[in-house]
Amino acid sequence: SPAQKLVFNRVNGKRPQVLPQHVSAPEECYTSAHEENVRFVYEAWQQVEQQLDDSQRGENVCGPVQYVEKTPNPGLKNFVPIDLEEWWAQQFLAKIENCS
């Protein structure tokens, strides 16, 4: 079975309190517009995934269609897409470790 992924959700849509960092590492700043864009894309993608699952189970005839390459590019044979959730989790844990 695949390894479980760490998922970080905000409580009541609020940001957790951030403790002051003692390490002088460059900090990434996210504007409210950036967070709104990320939230929009995330929610839209969740809807697409749900509709795709429904259409694969035959519950919804119209919906998104998953594209499958008919003749795959041999140069991409060993391509492995990045798991962004896992990457963010690693960044989060590294930041915690650097602060302690």
mmCIF file of C-alpha atoms in Angstrom, residues 6 19 21 25 35 45 50 55 60 63 66 71 77 80 86 88 90 95 98 100:
data_model
loop_
_atom_site.group_PDB
_atom_site.id
_atom_site.type_symbol
_atom_site.label_atom_id
_atom_site.label_comp_id
_atom_site.label_asym_id
_atom_site.label_seq_id
_atom_site.Cartn_x
_atom_site.Cartn_y
_atom_site.Cartn_z
ATOM 1 C CA LEU A 6 0.644 14.426 5.412
ATOM 2 C CA LEU A 19 6.186 31.475 16.425
ATOM 3 C CA GLN A 21 11.857 32.210 13.886
ATOM 4 C CA ALA A 25 16.728 31.920 6.705
ATOM 5 C CA GLU A 35 -3.537 32.397 -1.121
ATOM 6 C CA TRP A 45 -9.297 20.707 -9.024
ATOM 7 C CA GLN A 50 -14.908 14.331 -8.051
ATOM 8 C CA SER A 55 -18.064 9.647 -14.590
ATOM 9 C CA ASN A 60 -22.354 11.222 -14.546
ATOM 10 C CA GLY A 63 -18.028 15.604 -17.222
ATOM 11 C CA GLN A 66 -9.091 12.257 -18.874
ATOM 12 C CA THR A 71 1.595 7.356 -28.764
ATOM 13 C CA LYS A 77 9.438 7.068 -20.436
ATOM 14 C CA VAL A 80 7.850 10.851 -12.557
ATOM 15 C CA GLU A 86 4.637 15.522 -0.166
ATOM 16 C CA TRP A 88 5.194 20.891 0.898
ATOM 17 C CA GLN A 90 8.883 18.007 3.582
ATOM 18 C CA LYS A 95 11.329 24.416 8.633
ATOM 19 C CA ASN A 98 15.532 24.238 11.557
ATOM 20 C CA SER A 100 14.285 23.749 17.020
#
